[in-house]
JSON list of C-alpha atoms in Angstrom, two decimals:
[
{"chain": "A", "resi": 1, "resn": "UNK", "atom": "CA", "xyz": [-3.82, 53.45, 26.50]},
{"chain": "A", "resi": 2, "resn": "UNK", "atom": "CA", "xyz": [-1.60, 50.66, 27.63]},
{"chain": "A", "resi": 3, "resn": "UNK", "atom": "CA", "xyz": [2.07, 51.30, 27.15]},
{"chain": "A", "resi": 4, "resn": "UNK", "atom": "CA", "xyz": [4.70, 48.73, 26.40]},
{"chain": "A", "resi": 5, "resn": "UNK", "atom": "CA", "xyz": [8.43, 48.52, 26.88]},
{"chain": "A", "resi": 6, "resn": "UNK", "atom": "CA", "xyz": [9.78, 49.94, 23.63]},
{"chain": "A", "resi": 7, "resn": "UNK", "atom": "CA", "xyz": [13.49, 49.97, 24.41]},
{"chain": "A", "resi": 8, "resn": "UNK", "atom": "CA", "xyz": [15.43, 46.71, 24.30]},
{"chain": "A", "resi": 9, "resn": "UNK", "atom": "CA", "xyz": [17.22, 45.86, 27.53]},
{"chain": "A", "resi": 10, "resn": "UNK", "atom": "CA", "xyz": [20.75, 45.63, 26.25]},
{"chain": "A", "resi": 11, "resn": "UNK", "atom": "CA", "xyz": [22.28, 44.08, 29.35]},
{"chain": "A", "resi": 12, "resn": "UNK", "atom": "CA", "xyz": [25.25, 42.89, 27.36]},
{"chain": "A", "resi": 13, "resn": "UNK", "atom": "CA", "xyz": [26.49, 46.46, 27.22]},
{"chain": "A", "resi": 14, "resn": "UNK", "atom": "CA", "xyz": [29.48, 46.06, 29.54]},
{"chain": "A", "resi": 15, "resn": "UNK", "atom": "CA", "xyz": [27.77, 46.07, 32.90]},
{"chain": "A", "resi": 16, "resn": "UNK", "atom": "CA", "xyz": [29.71, 48.17, 35.32]},
{"chain": "A", "resi": 17, "resn": "UNK", "atom": "CA", "xyz": [32.08, 49.47, 32.68]},
{"chain": "A", "resi": 18, "resn": "UNK", "atom": "CA", "xyz": [32.82, 53.17, 32.76]},
{"chain": "A", "resi": 19, "resn": "UNK", "atom": "CA", "xyz": [31.67, 55.20, 29.81]},
{"chain": "A", "resi": 20, "resn": "UNK", "atom": "CA", "xyz": [34.02, 56.65, 27.25]},
{"chain": "A", "resi": 21, "resn": "UNK", "atom": "CA", "xyz": [32.34, 60.07, 27.36]},
{"chain": "A", "resi": 22, "resn": "UNK", "atom": "CA", "xyz": [34.54, 61.59, 24.69]},
{"chain": "A", "resi": 23, "resn": "UNK", "atom": "CA", "xyz": [33.72, 58.71, 22.34]},
{"chain": "A", "resi": 24, "resn": "UNK", "atom": "CA", "xyz": [30.00, 58.99, 23.11]},
{"chain": "A", "resi": 25, "resn": "UNK", "atom": "CA", "xyz": [30.03, 62.72, 22.41]},
{"chain": "A", "resi": 26, "resn": "UNK", "atom": "CA", "xyz": [31.90, 62.29, 19.15]},
{"chain": "A", "resi": 27, "resn": "UNK", "atom": "CA", "xyz": [29.77, 59.44, 17.80]},
{"chain": "A", "resi": 28, "resn": "UNK", "atom": "CA", "xyz": [26.42, 61.03, 18.67]},
{"chain": "A", "resi": 29, "resn": "UNK", "atom": "CA", "xyz": [27.52, 64.40, 17.36]},
{"chain": "A", "resi": 30, "resn": "UNK", "atom": "CA", "xyz": [28.81, 62.94, 14.09]},
{"chain": "A", "resi": 31, "resn": "UNK", "atom": "CA", "xyz": [25.92, 60.54, 13.48]},
{"chain": "A", "resi": 32, "resn": "UNK", "atom": "CA", "xyz": [23.03, 62.81, 14.50]},
{"chain": "A", "resi": 33, "resn": "UNK", "atom": "CA", "xyz": [24.52, 66.18, 13.56]},
{"chain": "A", "resi": 34, "resn": "UNK", "atom": "CA", "xyz": [23.87, 67.69, 16.99]},
{"chain": "A", "resi": 35, "resn": "UNK", "atom": "CA", "xyz": [25.86, 69.38, 19.71]},
{"chain": "A", "resi": 36, "resn": "UNK", "atom": "CA", "xyz": [25.94, 67.14, 22.77]},
{"chain": "A", "resi": 37, "resn": "UNK", "atom": "CA", "xyz": [25.20, 69.04, 25.97]},
{"chain": "A", "resi": 38, "resn": "UNK", "atom": "CA", "xyz": [25.83, 66.28, 28.46]},
{"chain": "A", "resi": 39, "resn": "UNK", "atom": "CA", "xyz": [26.33, 62.56, 29.11]},
{"chain": "A", "resi": 40, "resn": "UNK", "atom": "CA", "xyz": [25.37, 60.67, 32.24]},
{"chain": "A", "resi": 41, "resn": "UNK", "atom": "CA", "xyz": [24.30, 57.19, 33.37]},
{"chain": "A", "resi": 42, "resn": "UNK", "atom": "CA", "xyz": [20.72, 56.43, 32.37]},
{"chain": "A", "resi": 43, "resn": "UNK", "atom": "CA", "xyz": [18.24, 53.58, 32.83]},
{"chain": "A", "resi": 44, "resn": "UNK", "atom": "CA", "xyz": [18.93, 49.91, 32.04]},
{"chain": "A", "resi": 45, "resn": "UNK", "atom": "CA", "xyz": [22.70, 50.37, 32.22]},
{"chain": "A", "resi": 46, "resn": "UNK", "atom": "CA", "xyz": [22.62, 52.73, 29.25]},
{"chain": "A", "resi": 47, "resn": "UNK", "atom": "CA", "xyz": [23.95, 56.27, 29.02]},
{"chain": "A", "resi": 48, "resn": "UNK", "atom": "CA", "xyz": [21.75, 59.29, 28.57]},
{"chain": "A", "resi": 49, "resn": "UNK", "atom": "CA", "xyz": [23.00, 61.76, 25.97]},
{"chain": "A", "resi": 50, "resn": "UNK", "atom": "CA", "xyz": [21.40, 65.21, 25.91]},
{"chain": "A", "resi": 51, "resn": "UNK", "atom": "CA", "xyz": [21.29, 67.68, 23.04]},
{"chain": "A", "resi": 52, "resn": "UNK", "atom": "CA", "xyz": [19.33, 70.80, 22.19]},
{"chain": "A", "resi": 53, "resn": "UNK", "atom": "CA", "xyz": [16.74, 71.02, 19.44]},
{"chain": "A", "resi": 54, "resn": "UNK", "atom": "CA", "xyz": [14.36, 73.82, 18.41]},
{"chain": "A", "resi": 55, "resn": "UNK", "atom": "CA", "xyz": [11.74, 72.26, 20.70]},
{"chain": "A", "resi": 56, "resn": "UNK", "atom": "CA", "xyz": [14.03, 72.05, 23.73]},
{"chain": "A", "resi": 57, "resn": "UNK", "atom": "CA", "xyz": [16.36, 69.44, 25.19]},
{"chain": "A", "resi": 58, "resn": "UNK", "atom": "CA", "xyz": [16.23, 65.94, 23.70]},
{"chain": "A", "resi": 59, "resn": "UNK", "atom": "CA", "xyz": [17.63, 62.56, 24.78]},
{"chain": "A", "resi": 60, "resn": "UNK", "atom": "CA", "xyz": [19.10, 59.52, 23.08]},
{"chain": "A", "resi": 61, "resn": "UNK", "atom": "CA", "xyz": [20.76, 56.53, 24.74]},
{"chain": "A", "resi": 62, "resn": "UNK", "atom": "CA", "xyz": [24.00, 54.68, 24.03]},
{"chain": "A", "resi": 63, "resn": "UNK", "atom": "CA", "xyz": [26.09, 51.89, 25.47]},
{"chain": "A", "resi": 64, "resn": "UNK", "atom": "CA", "xyz": [29.36, 52.73, 27.23]},
{"chain": "A", "resi": 65, "resn": "UNK", "atom": "CA", "xyz": [31.32, 53.07, 23.98]},
{"chain": "A", "resi": 66, "resn": "UNK", "atom": "CA", "xyz": [28.57, 54.34, 21.68]},
{"chain": "A", "resi": 67, "resn": "UNK", "atom": "CA", "xyz": [28.64, 51.27, 19.48]},
{"chain": "A", "resi": 68, "resn": "UNK", "atom": "CA", "xyz": [24.84, 51.60, 19.42]},
{"chain": "A", "resi": 69, "resn": "UNK", "atom": "CA", "xyz": [22.59, 54.69, 19.56]},
{"chain": "A", "resi": 70, "resn": "UNK", "atom": "CA", "xyz": [19.04, 54.11, 20.76]},
{"chain": "A", "resi": 71, "resn": "UNK", "atom": "CA", "xyz": [16.53, 56.72, 19.60]},
{"chain": "A", "resi": 72, "resn": "UNK", "atom": "CA", "xyz": [13.12, 56.48, 21.24]},
{"chain": "A", "resi": 73, "resn": "UNK", "atom": "CA", "xyz": [11.39, 56.22, 24.58]},
{"chain": "A", "resi": 74, "resn": "UNK", "atom": "CA", "xyz": [11.81, 53.83, 27.47]},
{"chain": "A", "resi": 75, "resn": "UNK", "atom": "CA", "xyz": [8.65, 52.73, 29.25]},
{"chain": "A", "resi": 76, "resn": "UNK", "atom": "CA", "xyz": [8.61, 51.02, 32.63]},
{"chain": "A", "resi": 77, "resn": "UNK", "atom": "CA", "xyz": [6.19, 48.17, 32.00]},
{"chain": "A", "resi": 78, "resn": "UNK", "atom": "CA", "xyz": [5.01, 47.56, 35.57]},
{"chain": "A", "resi": 79, "resn": "UNK", "atom": "CA", "xyz": [4.09, 51.19, 36.30]},
{"chain": "A", "resi": 80, "resn": "UNK", "atom": "CA", "xyz": [3.40, 52.20, 32.67]},
{"chain": "A", "resi": 81, "resn": "UNK", "atom": "CA", "xyz": [5.67, 55.21, 33.21]},
{"chain": "A", "resi": 82, "resn": "UNK", "atom": "CA", "xyz": [7.24, 56.95, 30.23]},
{"chain": "A", "resi": 83, "resn": "UNK", "atom": "CA", "xyz": [10.69, 57.28, 31.78]},
{"chain": "A", "resi": 84, "resn": "UNK", "atom": "CA", "xyz": [12.10, 59.28, 28.89]},
{"chain": "A", "resi": 85, "resn": "UNK", "atom": "CA", "xyz": [9.24, 61.77, 28.81]},
{"chain": "A", "resi": 86, "resn": "UNK", "atom": "CA", "xyz": [9.49, 62.33, 32.57]},
{"chain": "A", "resi": 87, "resn": "UNK", "atom": "CA", "xyz": [13.19, 63.05, 32.23]},
{"chain": "A", "resi": 88, "resn": "UNK", "atom": "CA", "xyz": [12.69, 65.47, 29.33]},
{"chain": "A", "resi": 89, "resn": "UNK", "atom": "CA", "xyz": [10.03, 67.36, 31.28]},
{"chain": "A", "resi": 90, "resn": "UNK", "atom": "CA", "xyz": [12.57, 67.98, 34.01]},
{"chain": "A", "resi": 91, "resn": "UNK", "atom": "CA", "xyz": [15.30, 68.95, 31.56]},
{"chain": "A", "resi": 92, "resn": "UNK", "atom": "CA", "xyz": [13.01, 71.44, 29.83]},
{"chain": "A", "resi": 93, "resn": "UNK", "atom": "CA", "xyz": [11.42, 72.85, 32.96]},
{"chain": "A", "resi": 94, "resn": "UNK", "atom": "CA", "xyz": [11.34, 76.59, 33.44]},
{"chain": "A", "resi": 95, "resn": "UNK", "atom": "CA", "xyz": [10.47, 78.61, 36.52]},
{"chain": "A", "resi": 96, "resn": "UNK", "atom": "CA", "xyz": [6.74, 79.23, 36.51]},
{"chain": "A", "resi": 97, "resn": "UNK", "atom": "CA", "xyz": [7.26, 82.53, 38.31]},
{"chain": "A", "resi": 98, "resn": "UNK", "atom": "CA", "xyz": [9.49, 83.72, 35.47]},
{"chain": "A", "resi": 99, "resn": "UNK", "atom": "CA", "xyz": [6.58, 83.71, 33.02]},
{"chain": "A", "resi": 100, "resn": "UNK", "atom": "CA", "xyz": [5.16, 87.17, 32.23]},
{"chain": "A", "resi": 101, "resn": "UNK", "atom": "CA", "xyz": [1.67, 86.31, 33.42]},
{"chain": "A", "resi": 102, "resn": "UNK", "atom": "CA", "xyz": [0.48, 89.83, 32.66]},
{"chain": "A", "resi": 103, "resn": "UNK", "atom": "CA", "xyz": [0.64, 88.80, 28.98]},
{"chain": "A", "resi": 104, "resn": "UNK", "atom": "CA", "xyz": [-1.83, 85.96, 29.50]},
{"chain": "A", "resi": 105, "resn": "UNK", "atom": "CA", "xyz": [-5.60, 85.74, 29.59]},
{"chain": "A", "resi": 106, "resn": "UNK", "atom": "CA", "xyz": [-6.51, 84.64, 33.11]},
{"chain": "A", "resi": 107, "resn": "UNK", "atom": "CA", "xyz": [-9.33, 82.12, 33.52]},
{"chain": "A", "resi": 108, "resn": "UNK", "atom": "CA", "xyz": [-10.27, 81.04, 37.03]},
{"chain": "A", "resi": 109, "resn": "UNK", "atom": "CA", "xyz": [-12.73, 78.42, 38.20]},
{"chain": "A", "resi": 110, "resn": "UNK", "atom": "CA", "xyz": [-13.54, 77.52, 41.78]},
{"chain": "A", "resi": 111, "resn": "UNK", "atom": "CA", "xyz": [-10.89, 78.59, 44.26]},
{"chain": "A", "resi": 112, "resn": "UNK", "atom": "CA", "xyz": [-8.24, 78.72, 41.52]},
{"chain": "A", "resi": 113, "resn": "UNK", "atom": "CA", "xyz": [-5.57, 77.23, 43.77]},
{"chain": "A", "resi": 114, "resn": "UNK", "atom": "CA", "xyz": [-4.14, 74.94, 41.08]},
{"chain": "A", "resi": 115, "resn": "UNK", "atom": "CA", "xyz": [-2.34, 76.83, 38.33]},
{"chain": "A", "resi": 116, "resn": "UNK", "atom": "CA", "xyz": [-1.19, 76.11, 34.82]},
{"chain": "A", "resi": 117, "resn": "UNK", "atom": "CA", "xyz": [0.07, 78.21, 31.92]},
{"chain": "A", "resi": 118, "resn": "UNK", "atom": "CA", "xyz": [-0.96, 77.26, 28.41]},
{"chain": "A", "resi": 119, "resn": "UNK", "atom": "CA", "xyz": [0.33, 78.33, 25.00]},
{"chain": "A", "resi": 120, "resn": "UNK", "atom": "CA", "xyz": [-2.69, 77.88, 22.76]},
{"chain": "A", "resi": 121, "resn": "UNK", "atom": "CA", "xyz": [-4.06, 78.75, 19.34]},
{"chain": "A", "resi": 122, "resn": "UNK", "atom": "CA", "xyz": [-7.85, 79.11, 19.19]},
{"chain": "A", "resi": 123, "resn": "UNK", "atom": "CA", "xyz": [-7.87, 77.46, 15.76]},
{"chain": "A", "resi": 124, "resn": "UNK", "atom": "CA", "xyz": [-5.76, 74.45, 16.73]},
{"chain": "A", "resi": 125, "resn": "UNK", "atom": "CA", "xyz": [-7.88, 71.24, 16.70]},
{"chain": "A", "resi": 126, "resn": "UNK", "atom": "CA", "xyz": [-6.00, 69.73, 19.65]},
{"chain": "A", "resi": 127, "resn": "UNK", "atom": "CA", "xyz": [-6.40, 72.98, 21.57]},
{"chain": "A", "resi": 128, "resn": "UNK", "atom": "CA", "xyz": [-10.15, 72.89, 21.02]},
{"chain": "A", "resi": 129, "resn": "UNK", "atom": "CA", "xyz": [-10.25, 69.31, 22.27]},
{"chain": "A", "resi": 130, "resn": "UNK", "atom": "CA", "xyz": [-8.26, 70.22, 25.36]},
{"chain": "A", "resi": 131, "resn": "UNK", "atom": "CA", "xyz": [-10.48, 73.24, 26.07]},
{"chain": "A", "resi": 132, "resn": "UNK", "atom": "CA", "xyz": [-13.37, 70.78, 26.43]},
{"chain": "A", "resi": 133, "resn": "UNK", "atom": "CA", "xyz": [-11.30, 68.79, 28.91]},
{"chain": "A", "resi": 134, "resn": "UNK", "atom": "CA", "xyz": [-10.48, 71.93, 30.89]},
{"chain": "A", "resi": 135, "resn": "UNK", "atom": "CA", "xyz": [-14.19, 72.56, 31.34]},
{"chain": "A", "resi": 136, "resn": "UNK", "atom": "CA", "xyz": [-14.29, 69.43, 33.49]},
{"chain": "A", "resi": 137, "resn": "UNK", "atom": "CA", "xyz": [-11.60, 70.66, 35.89]},
{"chain": "A", "resi": 138, "resn": "UNK", "atom": "CA", "xyz": [-12.45, 72.85, 38.88]},
{"chain": "A", "resi": 139, "resn": "UNK", "atom": "CA", "xyz": [-10.37, 74.84, 41.37]},
{"chain": "A", "resi": 140, "resn": "UNK", "atom": "CA", "xyz": [-7.92, 75.95, 38.72]},
{"chain": "A", "resi": 141, "resn": "UNK", "atom": "CA", "xyz": [-6.40, 79.12, 37.31]},
{"chain": "A", "resi": 142, "resn": "UNK", "atom": "CA", "xyz": [-5.36, 78.93, 33.67]},
{"chain": "A", "resi": 143, "resn": "UNK", "atom": "CA", "xyz": [-3.03, 81.53, 32.20]},
{"chain": "A", "resi": 144, "resn": "UNK", "atom": "CA", "xyz": [-3.55, 81.44, 28.44]},
{"chain": "A", "resi": 145, "resn": "UNK", "atom": "CA", "xyz": [-0.69, 82.77, 26.34]},
{"chain": "A", "resi": 146, "resn": "UNK", "atom": "CA", "xyz": [-2.37, 83.30, 22.99]},
{"chain": "A", "resi": 147, "resn": "UNK", "atom": "CA", "xyz": [-0.07, 81.74, 20.40]},
{"chain": "A", "resi": 148, "resn": "UNK", "atom": "CA", "xyz": [-1.69, 81.98, 16.94]},
{"chain": "A", "resi": 149, "resn": "UNK", "atom": "CA", "xyz": [0.60, 79.85, 14.79]},
{"chain": "A", "resi": 150, "resn": "UNK", "atom": "CA", "xyz": [-1.81, 77.43, 13.10]},
{"chain": "A", "resi": 151, "resn": "UNK", "atom": "CA", "xyz": [-3.55, 80.16, 11.10]},
{"chain": "A", "resi": 152, "resn": "UNK", "atom": "CA", "xyz": [-1.40, 83.30, 11.45]},
{"chain": "A", "resi": 153, "resn": "UNK", "atom": "CA", "xyz": [-3.78, 85.13, 9.16]},
{"chain": "A", "resi": 154, "resn": "UNK", "atom": "CA", "xyz": [-6.37, 84.88, 11.97]},
{"chain": "A", "resi": 155, "resn": "UNK", "atom": "CA", "xyz": [-4.09, 86.38, 14.63]},
{"chain": "A", "resi": 156, "resn": "UNK", "atom": "CA", "xyz": [-6.36, 89.42, 14.79]},
{"chain": "A", "resi": 157, "resn": "UNK", "atom": "CA", "xyz": [-8.92, 87.26, 16.57]},
{"chain": "A", "resi": 158, "resn": "UNK", "atom": "CA", "xyz": [-6.46, 86.64, 19.39]},
{"chain": "A", "resi": 159, "resn": "UNK", "atom": "CA", "xyz": [-5.70, 90.35, 19.49]},
{"chain": "A", "resi": 160, "resn": "UNK", "atom": "CA", "xyz": [-9.43, 91.08, 19.65]},
{"chain": "A", "resi": 161, "resn": "UNK", "atom": "CA", "xyz": [-9.75, 88.72, 22.63]},
{"chain": "A", "resi": 162, "resn": "UNK", "atom": "CA", "xyz": [-7.27, 90.93, 24.47]},
{"chain": "A", "resi": 163, "resn": "UNK", "atom": "CA", "xyz": [-9.24, 94.03, 23.48]},
{"chain": "A", "resi": 164, "resn": "UNK", "atom": "CA", "xyz": [-12.51, 92.55, 24.80]},
{"chain": "A", "resi": 165, "resn": "UNK", "atom": "CA", "xyz": [-14.02, 93.79, 28.07]},
{"chain": "A", "resi": 166, "resn": "UNK", "atom": "CA", "xyz": [-14.16, 90.20, 29.36]},
{"chain": "A", "resi": 167, "resn": "UNK", "atom": "CA", "xyz": [-11.05, 88.48, 28.04]},
{"chain": "A", "resi": 168, "resn": "UNK", "atom": "CA", "xyz": [-11.78, 85.11, 29.63]},
{"chain": "A", "resi": 169, "resn": "UNK", "atom": "CA", "xyz": [-15.22, 84.93, 28.06]},
{"chain": "A", "resi": 170, "resn": "UNK", "atom": "CA", "xyz": [-13.94, 86.12, 24.70]},
{"chain": "A", "resi": 171, "resn": "UNK", "atom": "CA", "xyz": [-11.22, 83.47, 24.71]},
{"chain": "A", "resi": 172, "resn": "UNK", "atom": "CA", "xyz": [-13.64, 80.67, 25.56]},
{"chain": "A", "resi": 173, "resn": "UNK", "atom": "CA", "xyz": [-16.08, 81.90, 22.94]},
{"chain": "A", "resi": 174, "resn": "UNK", "atom": "CA", "xyz": [-13.53, 81.62, 20.14]},
{"chain": "A", "resi": 175, "resn": "UNK", "atom": "CA", "xyz": [-11.43, 78.67, 21.40]},
{"chain": "A", "resi": 176, "resn": "UNK", "atom": "CA", "xyz": [-14.26, 76.51, 22.71]},
{"chain": "A", "resi": 177, "resn": "UNK", "atom": "CA", "xyz": [-17.34, 77.63, 20.78]},
{"chain": "A", "resi": 178, "resn": "UNK", "atom": "CA", "xyz": [-15.84, 78.91, 17.53]},
{"chain": "A", "resi": 179, "resn": "UNK", "atom": "CA", "xyz": [-17.39, 82.34, 18.01]},
{"chain": "A", "resi": 180, "resn": "UNK", "atom": "CA", "xyz": [-14.99, 85.14, 16.95]},
{"chain": "A", "resi": 181, "resn": "UNK", "atom": "CA", "xyz": [-14.74, 88.16, 19.26]},
{"chain": "A", "resi": 182, "resn": "UNK", "atom": "CA", "xyz": [-16.59, 91.30, 18.26]},
{"chain": "A", "resi": 183, "resn": "UNK", "atom": "CA", "xyz": [-14.12, 93.74, 19.82]},
{"chain": "A", "resi": 184, "resn": "UNK", "atom": "CA", "xyz": [-11.64, 95.56, 17.57]},
{"chain": "A", "resi": 185, "resn": "UNK", "atom": "CA", "xyz": [-8.11, 94.17, 17.36]},
{"chain": "A", "resi": 186, "resn": "UNK", "atom": "CA", "xyz": [-6.39, 97.54, 17.47]},
{"chain": "A", "resi": 187, "resn": "UNK", "atom": "CA", "xyz": [-5.69, 97.95, 21.18]},
{"chain": "A", "resi": 188, "resn": "UNK", "atom": "CA", "xyz": [-2.22, 97.39, 22.65]},
{"chain": "A", "resi": 189, "resn": "UNK", "atom": "CA", "xyz": [-1.90, 93.63, 23.05]},
{"chain": "A", "resi": 190, "resn": "UNK", "atom": "CA", "xyz": [0.76, 91.02, 23.90]},
{"chain": "A", "resi": 191, "resn": "UNK", "atom": "CA", "xyz": [0.23, 88.60, 21.01]},
{"chain": "A", "resi": 192, "resn": "UNK", "atom": "CA", "xyz": [3.54, 89.34, 19.27]},
{"chain": "A", "resi": 193, "resn": "UNK", "atom": "CA", "xyz": [5.34, 89.21, 22.61]},
{"chain": "A", "resi": 194, "resn": "UNK", "atom": "CA", "xyz": [3.75, 85.82, 23.29]},
{"chain": "A", "resi": 195, "resn": "UNK", "atom": "CA", "xyz": [4.98, 84.51, 19.95]},
{"chain": "A", "resi": 196, "resn": "UNK", "atom": "CA", "xyz": [8.50, 85.68, 20.77]},
{"chain": "A", "resi": 197, "resn": "UNK", "atom": "CA", "xyz": [8.26, 84.22, 24.28]},
{"chain": "A", "resi": 198, "resn": "UNK", "atom": "CA", "xyz": [7.10, 80.84, 23.04]},
{"chain": "A", "resi": 199, "resn": "UNK", "atom": "CA", "xyz": [9.86, 80.60, 20.46]},
{"chain": "A", "resi": 200, "resn": "UNK", "atom": "CA", "xyz": [12.47, 81.63, 23.02]},
{"chain": "A", "resi": 201, "resn": "UNK", "atom": "CA", "xyz": [11.55, 78.76, 25.35]},
{"chain": "A", "resi": 202, "resn": "UNK", "atom": "CA", "xyz": [11.12, 76.19, 22.60]},
{"chain": "A", "resi": 203, "resn": "UNK", "atom": "CA", "xyz": [7.33, 76.00, 22.27]},
{"chain": "A", "resi": 204, "resn": "UNK", "atom": "CA", "xyz": [6.77, 74.36, 18.88]},
{"chain": "A", "resi": 205, "resn": "UNK", "atom": "CA", "xyz": [3.31, 72.86, 19.21]},
{"chain": "A", "resi": 206, "resn": "UNK", "atom": "CA", "xyz": [-0.05, 73.72, 20.71]},
{"chain": "A", "resi": 207, "resn": "UNK", "atom": "CA", "xyz": [-1.33, 73.27, 23.26]},
{"chain": "A", "resi": 208, "resn": "UNK", "atom": "CA", "xyz": [1.83, 73.41, 25.35]},
{"chain": "A", "resi": 209, "resn": "UNK", "atom": "CA", "xyz": [1.31, 73.44, 29.10]},
{"chain": "A", "resi": 210, "resn": "UNK", "atom": "CA", "xyz": [3.68, 74.65, 31.78]},
{"chain": "A", "resi": 211, "resn": "UNK", "atom": "CA", "xyz": [2.82, 73.24, 35.16]},
{"chain": "A", "resi": 212, "resn": "UNK", "atom": "CA", "xyz": [3.43, 74.94, 38.49]},
{"chain": "A", "resi": 213, "resn": "UNK", "atom": "CA", "xyz": [6.52, 72.74, 38.86]},
{"chain": "A", "resi": 214, "resn": "UNK", "atom": "CA", "xyz": [7.89, 74.24, 35.65]},
{"chain": "A", "resi": 215, "resn": "UNK", "atom": "CA", "xyz": [7.55, 70.97, 33.76]},
{"chain": "A", "resi": 216, "resn": "UNK", "atom": "CA", "xyz": [6.36, 71.29, 30.18]},
{"chain": "A", "resi": 217, "resn": "UNK", "atom": "CA", "xyz": [3.81, 69.01, 28.52]},
{"chain": "A", "resi": 218, "resn": "UNK", "atom": "CA", "xyz": [2.45, 69.17, 24.98]},
{"chain": "A", "resi": 219, "resn": "UNK", "atom": "CA", "xyz": [-0.76, 67.82, 23.52]},
{"chain": "A", "resi": 220, "resn": "UNK", "atom": "CA", "xyz": [-4.41, 67.35, 24.39]},
{"chain": "A", "resi": 221, "resn": "UNK", "atom": "CA", "xyz": [-4.14, 65.42, 27.63]},
{"chain": "A", "resi": 222, "resn": "UNK", "atom": "CA", "xyz": [-6.98, 63.38, 29.06]},
{"chain": "A", "resi": 223, "resn": "UNK", "atom": "CA", "xyz": [-8.65, 64.70, 32.18]},
{"chain": "A", "resi": 224, "resn": "UNK", "atom": "CA", "xyz": [-7.04, 62.02, 34.36]},
{"chain": "A", "resi": 225, "resn": "UNK", "atom": "CA", "xyz": [-3.54, 62.63, 33.01]},
{"chain": "A", "resi": 226, "resn": "UNK", "atom": "CA", "xyz": [-3.95, 66.38, 33.37]},
{"chain": "A", "resi": 227, "resn": "UNK", "atom": "CA", "xyz": [-5.27, 66.29, 36.94]},
{"chain": "A", "resi": 228, "resn": "UNK", "atom": "CA", "xyz": [-2.48, 63.88, 37.92]},
{"chain": "A", "resi": 229, "resn": "UNK", "atom": "CA", "xyz": [0.02, 66.50, 36.76]},
{"chain": "A", "resi": 230, "resn": "UNK", "atom": "CA", "xyz": [-1.88, 69.31, 38.46]},
{"chain": "A", "resi": 231, "resn": "UNK", "atom": "CA", "xyz": [-1.90, 67.49, 41.77]},
{"chain": "A", "resi": 232, "resn": "UNK", "atom": "CA", "xyz": [1.63, 66.10, 41.56]},
{"chain": "A", "resi": 233, "resn": "UNK", "atom": "CA", "xyz": [3.95, 67.15, 44.33]},
{"chain": "A", "resi": 234, "resn": "UNK", "atom": "CA", "xyz": [7.04, 69.09, 43.23]}
]
């Protein structure tokens, strides 16, 4: 879908003027009710103001004296880049190697050289859509952290996936085909640990992907967008 420049280019905001960081912090904190984590020059002569939310680090923009607060995304029209989203991915990145991959269902296709971790709920509509997209991608290893938050009452199905002799098949059966696992849900499993892990790193929607670079992306991406991220150089 074509993207448009959503942020107004406020070039009248004192070009070259140094920011009053204390004023920016105070105004954003008072007006938005957040704790400002940092201020630095941003795009279009604006200033990037960072603050934490339950879903991770967030960004707003101001002029040098915080007479205006701009809430929203900045798109670069020529390249159709979501500049704000790219920045937030970097701010919210985590080390892929720090993830407890032994708590994930491992699904490998082809040579498996491209890797991604995914927090997913088998009963999440967007997750089901994205599972269909994943079927079109080869040479990939997917680490699925089962994250049953849409229908917590069905969490036993995720636990039963872990208890199945073929976890990858059991996951695809329930997440892609809507076929619940037949294994019992009473074995030792990491589902509760996965819920705690996701909350600790700010996962608040499914599917949430963590790329090899550590960048985090949420939602049912298209195949092209997903493979672009998979193949992106760090």
